[in-house]
PDB file of C-alpha atoms in Angstrom:
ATOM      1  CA  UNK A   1     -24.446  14.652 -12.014  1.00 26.00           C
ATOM      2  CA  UNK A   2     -22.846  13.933  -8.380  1.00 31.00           C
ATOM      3  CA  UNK A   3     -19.038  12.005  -8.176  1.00 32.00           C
ATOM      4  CA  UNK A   4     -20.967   9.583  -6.176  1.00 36.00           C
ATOM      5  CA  UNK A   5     -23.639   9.055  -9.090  1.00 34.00           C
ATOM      6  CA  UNK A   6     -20.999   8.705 -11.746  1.00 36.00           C
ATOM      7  CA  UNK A   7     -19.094   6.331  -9.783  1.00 42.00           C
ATOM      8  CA  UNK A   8     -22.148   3.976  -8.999  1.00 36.00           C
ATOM      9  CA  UNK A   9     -22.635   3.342 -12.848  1.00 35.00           C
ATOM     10  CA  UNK A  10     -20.538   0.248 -14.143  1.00 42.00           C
ATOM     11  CA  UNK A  11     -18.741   0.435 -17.457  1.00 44.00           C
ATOM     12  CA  UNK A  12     -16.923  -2.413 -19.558  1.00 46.00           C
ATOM     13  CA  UNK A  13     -19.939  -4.851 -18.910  1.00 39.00           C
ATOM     14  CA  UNK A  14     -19.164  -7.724 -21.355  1.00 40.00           C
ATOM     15  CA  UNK A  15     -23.074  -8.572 -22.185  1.00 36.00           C
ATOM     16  CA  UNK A  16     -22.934  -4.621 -22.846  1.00 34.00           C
ATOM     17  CA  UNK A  17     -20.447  -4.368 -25.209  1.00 37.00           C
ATOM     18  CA  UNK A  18     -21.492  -7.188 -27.446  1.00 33.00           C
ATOM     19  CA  UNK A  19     -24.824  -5.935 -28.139  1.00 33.00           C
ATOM     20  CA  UNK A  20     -23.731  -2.289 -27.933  1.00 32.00           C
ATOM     21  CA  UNK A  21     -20.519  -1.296 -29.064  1.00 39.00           C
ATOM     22  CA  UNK A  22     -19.433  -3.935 -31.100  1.00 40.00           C
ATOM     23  CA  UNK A  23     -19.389  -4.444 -34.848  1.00 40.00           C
ATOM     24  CA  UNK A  24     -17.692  -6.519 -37.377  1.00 39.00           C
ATOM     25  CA  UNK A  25     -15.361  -3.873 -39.634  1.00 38.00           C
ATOM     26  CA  UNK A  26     -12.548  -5.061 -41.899  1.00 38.00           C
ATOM     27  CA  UNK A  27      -9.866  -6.210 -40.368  1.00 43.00           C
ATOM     28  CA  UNK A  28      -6.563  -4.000 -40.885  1.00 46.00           C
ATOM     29  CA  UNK A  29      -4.567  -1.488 -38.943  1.00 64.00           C
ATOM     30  CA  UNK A  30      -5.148  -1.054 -35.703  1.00 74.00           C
ATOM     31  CA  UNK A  31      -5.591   2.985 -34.682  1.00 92.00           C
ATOM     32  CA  UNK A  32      -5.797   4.288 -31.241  1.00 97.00           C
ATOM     33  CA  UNK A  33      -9.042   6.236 -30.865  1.00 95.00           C
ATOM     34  CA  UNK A  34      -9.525   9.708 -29.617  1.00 96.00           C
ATOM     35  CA  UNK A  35      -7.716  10.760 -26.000  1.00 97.00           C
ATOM     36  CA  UNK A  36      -9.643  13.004 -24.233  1.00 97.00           C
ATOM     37  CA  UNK A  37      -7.530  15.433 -21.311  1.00 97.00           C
ATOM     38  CA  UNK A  38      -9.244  16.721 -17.869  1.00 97.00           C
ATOM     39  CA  UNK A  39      -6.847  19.489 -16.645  1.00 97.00           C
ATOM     40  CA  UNK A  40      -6.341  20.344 -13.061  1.00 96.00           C
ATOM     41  CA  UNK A  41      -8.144  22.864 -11.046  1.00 94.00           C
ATOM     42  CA  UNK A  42      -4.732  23.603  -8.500  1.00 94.00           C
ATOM     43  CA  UNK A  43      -1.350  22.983  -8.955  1.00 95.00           C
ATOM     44  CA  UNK A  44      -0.311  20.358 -11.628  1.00 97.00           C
ATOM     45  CA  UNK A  45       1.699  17.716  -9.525  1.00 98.00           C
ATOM     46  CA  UNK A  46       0.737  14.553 -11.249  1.00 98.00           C
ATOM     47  CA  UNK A  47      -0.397  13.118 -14.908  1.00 98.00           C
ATOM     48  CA  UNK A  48      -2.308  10.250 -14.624  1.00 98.00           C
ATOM     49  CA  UNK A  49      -3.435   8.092 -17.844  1.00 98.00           C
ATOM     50  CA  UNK A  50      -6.638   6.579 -17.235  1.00 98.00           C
ATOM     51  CA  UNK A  51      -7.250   3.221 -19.247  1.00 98.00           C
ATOM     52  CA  UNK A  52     -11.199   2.230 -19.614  1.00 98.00           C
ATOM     53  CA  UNK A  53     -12.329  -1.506 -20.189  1.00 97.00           C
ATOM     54  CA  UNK A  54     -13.377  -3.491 -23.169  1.00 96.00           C
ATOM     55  CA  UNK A  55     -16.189  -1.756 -25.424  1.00 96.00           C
ATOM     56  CA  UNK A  56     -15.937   1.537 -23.692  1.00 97.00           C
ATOM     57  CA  UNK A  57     -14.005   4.989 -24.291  1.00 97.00           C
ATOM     58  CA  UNK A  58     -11.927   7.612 -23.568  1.00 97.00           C
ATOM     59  CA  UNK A  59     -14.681   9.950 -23.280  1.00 96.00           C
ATOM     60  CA  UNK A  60     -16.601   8.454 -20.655  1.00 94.00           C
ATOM     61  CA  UNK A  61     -13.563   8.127 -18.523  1.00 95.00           C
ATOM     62  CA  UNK A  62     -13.442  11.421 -18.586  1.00 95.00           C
ATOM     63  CA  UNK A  63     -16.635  12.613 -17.600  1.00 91.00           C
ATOM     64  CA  UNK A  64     -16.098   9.814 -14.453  1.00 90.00           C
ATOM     65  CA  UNK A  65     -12.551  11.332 -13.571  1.00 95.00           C
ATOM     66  CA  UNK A  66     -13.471  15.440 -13.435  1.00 93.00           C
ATOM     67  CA  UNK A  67     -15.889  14.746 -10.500  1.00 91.00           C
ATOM     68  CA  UNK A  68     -13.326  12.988  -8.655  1.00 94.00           C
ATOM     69  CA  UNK A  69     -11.543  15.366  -6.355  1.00 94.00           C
ATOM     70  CA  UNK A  70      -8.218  15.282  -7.171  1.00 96.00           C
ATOM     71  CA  UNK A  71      -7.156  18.826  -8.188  1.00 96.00           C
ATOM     72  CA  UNK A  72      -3.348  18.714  -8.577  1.00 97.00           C
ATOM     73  CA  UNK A  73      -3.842  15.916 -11.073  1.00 98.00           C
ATOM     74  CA  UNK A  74      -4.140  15.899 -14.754  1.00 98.00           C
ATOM     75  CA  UNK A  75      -6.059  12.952 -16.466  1.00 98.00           C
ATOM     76  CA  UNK A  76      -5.506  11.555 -19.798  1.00 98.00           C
ATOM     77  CA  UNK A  77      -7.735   9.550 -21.246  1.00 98.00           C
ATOM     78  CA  UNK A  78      -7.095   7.595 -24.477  1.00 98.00           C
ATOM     79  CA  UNK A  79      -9.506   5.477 -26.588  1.00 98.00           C
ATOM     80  CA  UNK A  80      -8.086   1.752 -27.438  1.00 98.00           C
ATOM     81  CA  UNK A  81      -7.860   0.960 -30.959  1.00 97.00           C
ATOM     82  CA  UNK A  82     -11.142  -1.013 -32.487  1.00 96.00           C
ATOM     83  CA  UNK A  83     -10.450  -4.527 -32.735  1.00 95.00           C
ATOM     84  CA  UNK A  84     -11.949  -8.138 -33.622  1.00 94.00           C
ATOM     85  CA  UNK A  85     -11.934  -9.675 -29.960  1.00 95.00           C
ATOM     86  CA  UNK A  86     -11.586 -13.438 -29.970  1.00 94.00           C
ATOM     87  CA  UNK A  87     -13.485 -13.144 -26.599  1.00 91.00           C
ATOM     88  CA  UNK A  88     -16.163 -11.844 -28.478  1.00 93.00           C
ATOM     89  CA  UNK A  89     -16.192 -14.281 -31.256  1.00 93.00           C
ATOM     90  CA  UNK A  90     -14.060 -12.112 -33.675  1.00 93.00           C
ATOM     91  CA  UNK A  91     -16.722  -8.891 -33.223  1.00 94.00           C
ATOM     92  CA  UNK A  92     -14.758  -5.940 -33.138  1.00 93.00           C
ATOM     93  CA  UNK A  93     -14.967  -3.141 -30.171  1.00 95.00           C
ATOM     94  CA  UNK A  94     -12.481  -0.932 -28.546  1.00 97.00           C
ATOM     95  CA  UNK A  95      -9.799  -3.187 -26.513  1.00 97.00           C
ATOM     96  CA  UNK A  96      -6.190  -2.581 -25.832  1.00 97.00           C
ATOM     97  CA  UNK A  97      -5.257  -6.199 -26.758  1.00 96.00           C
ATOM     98  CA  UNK A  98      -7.044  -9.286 -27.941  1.00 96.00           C
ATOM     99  CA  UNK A  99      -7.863 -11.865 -25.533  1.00 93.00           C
ATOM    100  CA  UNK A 100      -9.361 -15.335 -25.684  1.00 89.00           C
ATOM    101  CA  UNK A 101     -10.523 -15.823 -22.333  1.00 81.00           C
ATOM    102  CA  UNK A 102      -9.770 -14.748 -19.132  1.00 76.00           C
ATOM    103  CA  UNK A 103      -8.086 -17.337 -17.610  1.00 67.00           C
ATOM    104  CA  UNK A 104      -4.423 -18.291 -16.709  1.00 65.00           C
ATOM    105  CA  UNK A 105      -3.933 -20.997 -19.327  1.00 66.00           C
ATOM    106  CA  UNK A 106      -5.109 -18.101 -22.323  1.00 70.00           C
ATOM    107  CA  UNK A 107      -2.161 -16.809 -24.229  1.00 78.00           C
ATOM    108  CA  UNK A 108      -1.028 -13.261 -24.337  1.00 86.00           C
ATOM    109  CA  UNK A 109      -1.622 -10.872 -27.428  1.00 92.00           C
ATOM    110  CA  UNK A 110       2.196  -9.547 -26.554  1.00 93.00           C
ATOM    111  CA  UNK A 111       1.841  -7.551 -29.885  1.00 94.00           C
ATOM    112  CA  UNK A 112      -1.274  -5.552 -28.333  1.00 95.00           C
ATOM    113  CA  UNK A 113       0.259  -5.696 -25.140  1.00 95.00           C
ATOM    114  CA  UNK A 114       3.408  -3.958 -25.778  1.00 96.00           C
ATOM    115  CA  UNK A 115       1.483  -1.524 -29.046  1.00 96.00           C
ATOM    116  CA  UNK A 116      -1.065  -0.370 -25.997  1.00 97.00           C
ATOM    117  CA  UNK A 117       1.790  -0.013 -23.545  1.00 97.00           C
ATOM    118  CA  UNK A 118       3.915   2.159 -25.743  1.00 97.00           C
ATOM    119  CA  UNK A 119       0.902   4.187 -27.074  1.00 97.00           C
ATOM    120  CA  UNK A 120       0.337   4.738 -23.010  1.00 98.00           C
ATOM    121  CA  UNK A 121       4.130   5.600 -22.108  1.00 98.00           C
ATOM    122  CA  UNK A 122       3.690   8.239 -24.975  1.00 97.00           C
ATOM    123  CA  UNK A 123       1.581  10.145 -24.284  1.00 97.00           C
ATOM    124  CA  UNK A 124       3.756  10.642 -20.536  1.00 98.00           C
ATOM    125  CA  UNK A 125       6.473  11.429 -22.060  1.00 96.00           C
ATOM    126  CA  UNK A 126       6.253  15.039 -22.804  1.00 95.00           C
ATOM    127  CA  UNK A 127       5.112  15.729 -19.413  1.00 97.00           C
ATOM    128  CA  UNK A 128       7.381  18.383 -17.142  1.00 96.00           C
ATOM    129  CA  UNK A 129       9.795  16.736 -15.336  1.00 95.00           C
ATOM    130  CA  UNK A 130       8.755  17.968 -12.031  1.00 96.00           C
ATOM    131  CA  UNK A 131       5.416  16.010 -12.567  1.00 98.00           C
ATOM    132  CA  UNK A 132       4.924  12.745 -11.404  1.00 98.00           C
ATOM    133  CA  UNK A 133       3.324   9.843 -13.913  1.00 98.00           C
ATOM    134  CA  UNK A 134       0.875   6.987 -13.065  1.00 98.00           C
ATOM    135  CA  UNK A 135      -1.448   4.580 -14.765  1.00 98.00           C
ATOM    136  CA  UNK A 136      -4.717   3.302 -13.654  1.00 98.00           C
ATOM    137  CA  UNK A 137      -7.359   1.427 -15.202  1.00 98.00           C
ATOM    138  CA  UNK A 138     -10.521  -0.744 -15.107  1.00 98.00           C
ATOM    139  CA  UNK A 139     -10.955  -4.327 -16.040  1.00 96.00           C
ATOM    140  CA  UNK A 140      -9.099  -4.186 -19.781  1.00 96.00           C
ATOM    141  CA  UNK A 141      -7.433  -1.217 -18.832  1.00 98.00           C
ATOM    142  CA  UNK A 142      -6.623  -2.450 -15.683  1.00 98.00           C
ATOM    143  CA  UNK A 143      -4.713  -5.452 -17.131  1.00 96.00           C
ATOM    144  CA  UNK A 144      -3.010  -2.809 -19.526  1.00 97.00           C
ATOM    145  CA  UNK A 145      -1.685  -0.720 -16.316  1.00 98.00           C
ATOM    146  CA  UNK A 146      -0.053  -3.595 -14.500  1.00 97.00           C
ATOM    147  CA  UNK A 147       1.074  -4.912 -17.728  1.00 96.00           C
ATOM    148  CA  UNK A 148       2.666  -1.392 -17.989  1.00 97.00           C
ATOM    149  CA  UNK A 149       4.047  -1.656 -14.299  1.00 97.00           C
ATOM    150  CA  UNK A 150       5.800  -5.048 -14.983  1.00 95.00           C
ATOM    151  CA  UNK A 151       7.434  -3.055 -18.185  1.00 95.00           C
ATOM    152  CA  UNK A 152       8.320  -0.217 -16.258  1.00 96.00           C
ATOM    153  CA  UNK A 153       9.954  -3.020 -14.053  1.00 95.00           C
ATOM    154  CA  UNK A 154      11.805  -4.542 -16.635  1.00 93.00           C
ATOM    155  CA  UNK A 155      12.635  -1.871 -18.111  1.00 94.00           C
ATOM    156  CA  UNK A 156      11.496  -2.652 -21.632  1.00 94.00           C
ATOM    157  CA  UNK A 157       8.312  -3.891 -23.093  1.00 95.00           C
ATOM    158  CA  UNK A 158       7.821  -7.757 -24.269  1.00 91.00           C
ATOM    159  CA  UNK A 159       9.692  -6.732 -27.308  1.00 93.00           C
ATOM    160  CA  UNK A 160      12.811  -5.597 -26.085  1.00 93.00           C
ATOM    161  CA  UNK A 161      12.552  -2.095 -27.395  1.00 96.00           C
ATOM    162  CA  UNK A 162      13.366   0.269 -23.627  1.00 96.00           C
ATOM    163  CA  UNK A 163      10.920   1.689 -21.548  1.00 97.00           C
ATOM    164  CA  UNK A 164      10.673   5.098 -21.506  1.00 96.00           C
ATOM    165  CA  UNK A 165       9.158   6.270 -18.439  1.00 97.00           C
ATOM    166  CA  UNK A 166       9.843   6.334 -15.065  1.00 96.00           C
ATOM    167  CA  UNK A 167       6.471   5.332 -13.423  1.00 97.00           C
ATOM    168  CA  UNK A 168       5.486   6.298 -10.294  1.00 97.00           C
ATOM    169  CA  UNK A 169       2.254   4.817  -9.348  1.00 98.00           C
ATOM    170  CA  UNK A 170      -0.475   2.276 -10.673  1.00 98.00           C
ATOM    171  CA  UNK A 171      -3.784   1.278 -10.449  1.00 98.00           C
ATOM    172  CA  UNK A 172      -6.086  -1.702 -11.628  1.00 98.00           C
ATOM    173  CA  UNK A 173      -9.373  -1.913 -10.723  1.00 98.00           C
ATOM    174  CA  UNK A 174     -10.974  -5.224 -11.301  1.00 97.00           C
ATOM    175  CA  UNK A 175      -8.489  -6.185 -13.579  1.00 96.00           C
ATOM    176  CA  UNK A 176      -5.626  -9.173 -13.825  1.00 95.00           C
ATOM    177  CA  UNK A 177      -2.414  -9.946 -14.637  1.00 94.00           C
ATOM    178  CA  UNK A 178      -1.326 -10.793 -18.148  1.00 91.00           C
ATOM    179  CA  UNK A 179       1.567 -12.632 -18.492  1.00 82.00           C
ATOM    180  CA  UNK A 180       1.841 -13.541 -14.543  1.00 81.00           C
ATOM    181  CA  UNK A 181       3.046 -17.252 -15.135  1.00 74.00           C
ATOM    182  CA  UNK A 182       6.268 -16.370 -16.080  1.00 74.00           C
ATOM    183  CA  UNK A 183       6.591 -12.389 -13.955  1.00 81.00           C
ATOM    184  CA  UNK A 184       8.749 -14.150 -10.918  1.00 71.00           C
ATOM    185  CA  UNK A 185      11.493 -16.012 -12.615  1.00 73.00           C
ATOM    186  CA  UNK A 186      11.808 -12.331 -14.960  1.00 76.00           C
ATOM    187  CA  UNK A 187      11.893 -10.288 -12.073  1.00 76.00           C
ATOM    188  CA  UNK A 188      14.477 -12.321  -9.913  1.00 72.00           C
ATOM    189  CA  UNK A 189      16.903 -12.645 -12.985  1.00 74.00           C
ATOM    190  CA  UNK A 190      17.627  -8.787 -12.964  1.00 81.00           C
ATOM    191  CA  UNK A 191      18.872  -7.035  -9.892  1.00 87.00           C
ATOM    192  CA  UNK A 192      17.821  -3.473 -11.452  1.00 89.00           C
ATOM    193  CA  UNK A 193      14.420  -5.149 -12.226  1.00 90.00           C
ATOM    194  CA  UNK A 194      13.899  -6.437  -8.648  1.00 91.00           C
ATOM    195  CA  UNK A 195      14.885  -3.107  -7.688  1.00 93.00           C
ATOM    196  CA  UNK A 196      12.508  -1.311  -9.681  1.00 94.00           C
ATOM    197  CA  UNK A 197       9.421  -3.912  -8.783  1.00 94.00           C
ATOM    198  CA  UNK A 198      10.071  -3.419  -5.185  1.00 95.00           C
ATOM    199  CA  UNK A 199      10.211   0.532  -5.322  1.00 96.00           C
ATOM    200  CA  UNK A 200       6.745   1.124  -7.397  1.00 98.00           C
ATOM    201  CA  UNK A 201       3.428   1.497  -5.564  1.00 98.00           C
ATOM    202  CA  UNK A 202       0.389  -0.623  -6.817  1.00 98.00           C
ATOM    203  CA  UNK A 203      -2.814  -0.297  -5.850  1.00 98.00           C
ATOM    204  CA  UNK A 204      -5.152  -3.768  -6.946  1.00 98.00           C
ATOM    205  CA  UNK A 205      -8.575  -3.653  -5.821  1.00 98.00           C
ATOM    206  CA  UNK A 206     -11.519  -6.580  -6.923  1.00 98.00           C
ATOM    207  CA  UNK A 207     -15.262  -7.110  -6.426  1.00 98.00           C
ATOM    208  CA  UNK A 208     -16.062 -10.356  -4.298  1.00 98.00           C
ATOM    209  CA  UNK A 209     -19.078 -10.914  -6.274  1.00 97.00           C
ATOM    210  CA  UNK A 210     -17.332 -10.122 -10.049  1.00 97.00           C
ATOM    211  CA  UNK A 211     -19.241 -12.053 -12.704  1.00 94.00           C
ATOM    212  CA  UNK A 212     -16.802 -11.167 -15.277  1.00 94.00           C
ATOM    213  CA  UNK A 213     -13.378 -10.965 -14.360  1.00 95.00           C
ATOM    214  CA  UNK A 214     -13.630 -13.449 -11.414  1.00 95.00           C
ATOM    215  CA  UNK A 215     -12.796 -12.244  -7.587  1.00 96.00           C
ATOM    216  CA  UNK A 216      -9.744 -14.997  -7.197  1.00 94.00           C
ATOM    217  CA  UNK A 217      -8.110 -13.752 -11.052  1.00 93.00           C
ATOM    218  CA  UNK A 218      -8.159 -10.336  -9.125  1.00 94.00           C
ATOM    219  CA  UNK A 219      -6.465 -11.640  -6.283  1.00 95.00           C
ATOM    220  CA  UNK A 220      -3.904 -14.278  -8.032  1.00 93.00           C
ATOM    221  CA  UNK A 221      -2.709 -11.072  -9.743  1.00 94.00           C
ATOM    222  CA  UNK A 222      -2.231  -9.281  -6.969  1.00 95.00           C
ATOM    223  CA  UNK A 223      -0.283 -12.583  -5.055  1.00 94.00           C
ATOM    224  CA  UNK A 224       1.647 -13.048  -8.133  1.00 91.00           C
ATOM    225  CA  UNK A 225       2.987  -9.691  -8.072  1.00 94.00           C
ATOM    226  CA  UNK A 226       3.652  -9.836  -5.092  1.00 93.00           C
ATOM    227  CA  UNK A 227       5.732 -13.061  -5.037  1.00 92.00           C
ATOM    228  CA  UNK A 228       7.576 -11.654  -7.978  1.00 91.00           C
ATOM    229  CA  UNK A 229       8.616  -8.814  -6.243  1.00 92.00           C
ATOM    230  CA  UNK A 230       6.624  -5.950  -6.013  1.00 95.00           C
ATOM    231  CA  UNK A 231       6.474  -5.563  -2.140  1.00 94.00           C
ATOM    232  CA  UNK A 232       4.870  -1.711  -2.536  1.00 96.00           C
ATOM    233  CA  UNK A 233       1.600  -3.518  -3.309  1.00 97.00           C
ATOM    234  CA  UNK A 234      -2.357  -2.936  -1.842  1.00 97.00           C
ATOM    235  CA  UNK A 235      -4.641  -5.559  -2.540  1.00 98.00           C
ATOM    236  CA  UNK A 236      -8.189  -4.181  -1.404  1.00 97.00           C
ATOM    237  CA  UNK A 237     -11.293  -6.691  -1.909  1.00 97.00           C
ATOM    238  CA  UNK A 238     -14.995  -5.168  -1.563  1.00 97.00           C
ATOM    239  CA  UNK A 239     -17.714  -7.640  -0.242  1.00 97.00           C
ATOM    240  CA  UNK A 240     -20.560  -8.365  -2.530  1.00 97.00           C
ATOM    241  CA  UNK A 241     -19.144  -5.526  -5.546  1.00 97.00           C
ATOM    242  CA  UNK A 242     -19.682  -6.737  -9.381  1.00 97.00           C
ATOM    243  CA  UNK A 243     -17.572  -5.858 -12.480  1.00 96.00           C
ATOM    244  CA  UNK A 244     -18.197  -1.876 -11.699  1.00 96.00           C
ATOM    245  CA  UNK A 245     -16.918   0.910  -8.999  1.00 94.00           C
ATOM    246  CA  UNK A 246     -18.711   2.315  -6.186  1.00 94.00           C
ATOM    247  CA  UNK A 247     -17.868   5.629  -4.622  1.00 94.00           C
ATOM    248  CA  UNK A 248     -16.000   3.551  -1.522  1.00 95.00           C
ATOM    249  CA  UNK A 249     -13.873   2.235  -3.951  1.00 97.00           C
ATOM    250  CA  UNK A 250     -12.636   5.759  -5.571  1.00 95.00           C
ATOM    251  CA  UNK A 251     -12.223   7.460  -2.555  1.00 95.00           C
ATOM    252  CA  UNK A 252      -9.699   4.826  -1.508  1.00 97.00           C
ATOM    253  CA  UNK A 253      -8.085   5.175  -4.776  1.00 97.00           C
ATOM    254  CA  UNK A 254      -7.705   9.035  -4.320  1.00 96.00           C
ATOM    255  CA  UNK A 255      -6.870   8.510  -0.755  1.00 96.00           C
ATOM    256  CA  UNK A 256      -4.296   6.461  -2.152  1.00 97.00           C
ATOM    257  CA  UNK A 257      -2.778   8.284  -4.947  1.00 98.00           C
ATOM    258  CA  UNK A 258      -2.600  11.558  -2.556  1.00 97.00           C
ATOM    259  CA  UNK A 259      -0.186   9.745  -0.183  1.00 96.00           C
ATOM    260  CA  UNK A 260       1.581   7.866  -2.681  1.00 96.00           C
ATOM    261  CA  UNK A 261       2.163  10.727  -4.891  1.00 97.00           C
ATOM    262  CA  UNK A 262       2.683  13.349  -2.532  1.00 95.00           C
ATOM    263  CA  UNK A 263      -0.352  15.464  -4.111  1.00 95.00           C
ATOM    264  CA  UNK A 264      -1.340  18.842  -1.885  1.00 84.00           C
ATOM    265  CA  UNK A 265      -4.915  17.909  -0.187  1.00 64.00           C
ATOM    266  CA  UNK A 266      -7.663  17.595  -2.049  1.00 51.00           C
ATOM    267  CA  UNK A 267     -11.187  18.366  -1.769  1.00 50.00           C
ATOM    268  CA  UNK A 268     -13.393  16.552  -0.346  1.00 46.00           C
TER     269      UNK A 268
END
């Protein structure tokens, strides 16, 4: 199948998920599912940890990301651990966190937050220092990658335990913000933090016509950021795109991620 094909098929559809991939198992432990790896065809320049949205997998990621031409880069792609998803009334399906809603008045599961965001940042870790790290996602996985980007910022996760990483790019693809009320006054009370927000690239891009996560959560995110500090920030909107990606989209993206991570050219 084509990189355009893949790309045209939408993945982390809510109405999907419920009926699909969700379940009700015992509640317990949360364990991270299985990460699958696509290696690169040139030169390895960059590691990239793709995050997919709520219901979906690691797998399918996967399969999306090796058609897109990006040869220097390395993809990661872990599975979120299965979890009871208030959103979902308490059904249980892979999500990096537990949400309520999606809205800006719904509080943050900081626990998942921070668990997913750690679980993320290790998996970077061990790669070679001459290799440059990002995070991307889509709509769960999104909100996992700038949650990661405000760590990186920070310099710790929600906890307090230290971030390990030095990030050097991040995407979220329609996505939002968790934890945005509060980003600005965090940001502006640390020089090194400001410092940090102002210096990493983010690329936000939304769907006009979202149905799921809404267009203007999308773009608060983005202005919130922003505000708070992150000046190196894209905000692209796409006229009349749902809760999926389109191959416009993803060729921005890698447009994107080959100038901001100084990958050789790619194919095209």
């Amino acid at each position: 199948m084509s990189y355009q094909q893949h790309f045209s098929m939408g993945s982390g559809l809510f109405p999907f998920v419920f009926l699909i991939a969700c379940s009700r198992p015992p509640r317990g432990n949360f364990e991270f599912g299985r990460t699958c790896v696509v290696r690169p065809q040139g030169k390895h320049q960059a590691t990239i940890v793709w995050l997919h949205g709520l219901g979906d997998n690691g797998s399918s990621c996967s399969q999306l990301l090796e058609n897109l031409p990006l040869p220097n880069v390395k993809w990661i792609c872990p599975t979120a651990p299965t979890r009871p998803v208030a959103l979902l009334g308490g059904f249980s399906c892979t999500a990096w966190f537990d949400v309520g809603e999606i809205s800006e008045e719904s509080p943050d599961d900081w626990e998942g937050l921070d668990a997913s965001a750690a679980h993320i940042a290790n998996l970077l870790s061990t790669e070679p220092a001459d290799v440059k790290i990002a995070i991307g996602g889509f709509s769960m996985g999104a909100a996992t990658a700038l949650y990661s980007a405000t760590c990186a910022a920070f310099g710790r996760y929600g906890n307090g335990n230290a971030y390990p990483i030095n990030l050097r790019a991040v995407v979220g693809l329609s996505g939002w913000l968790p934890g945005s009320s509060s980003l600005r006054s965090k940001v502006e009370g640390s020089h090194e933090a400001a410092r940090r927000a102002a210096s990493l690239p983010i690329f936000v891009c939304h769907g006009t016509s979202d149905d799921v996560v809404p267009y203007n959560y999308g773009e608060k995110s983005a202005q919130c950021l922003n505000t708070a500090g992150f000046r190196n920030l894209t905000f692209k909107s796409y006229e009349g795109l749902g809760h999926y990606t389109v191959p416009r989209e993803m060729d921005e993206v890698r447009h994107w991620l080959t100038a901001r991570l100084g990958l050789d050219g790619s194919r095209s």
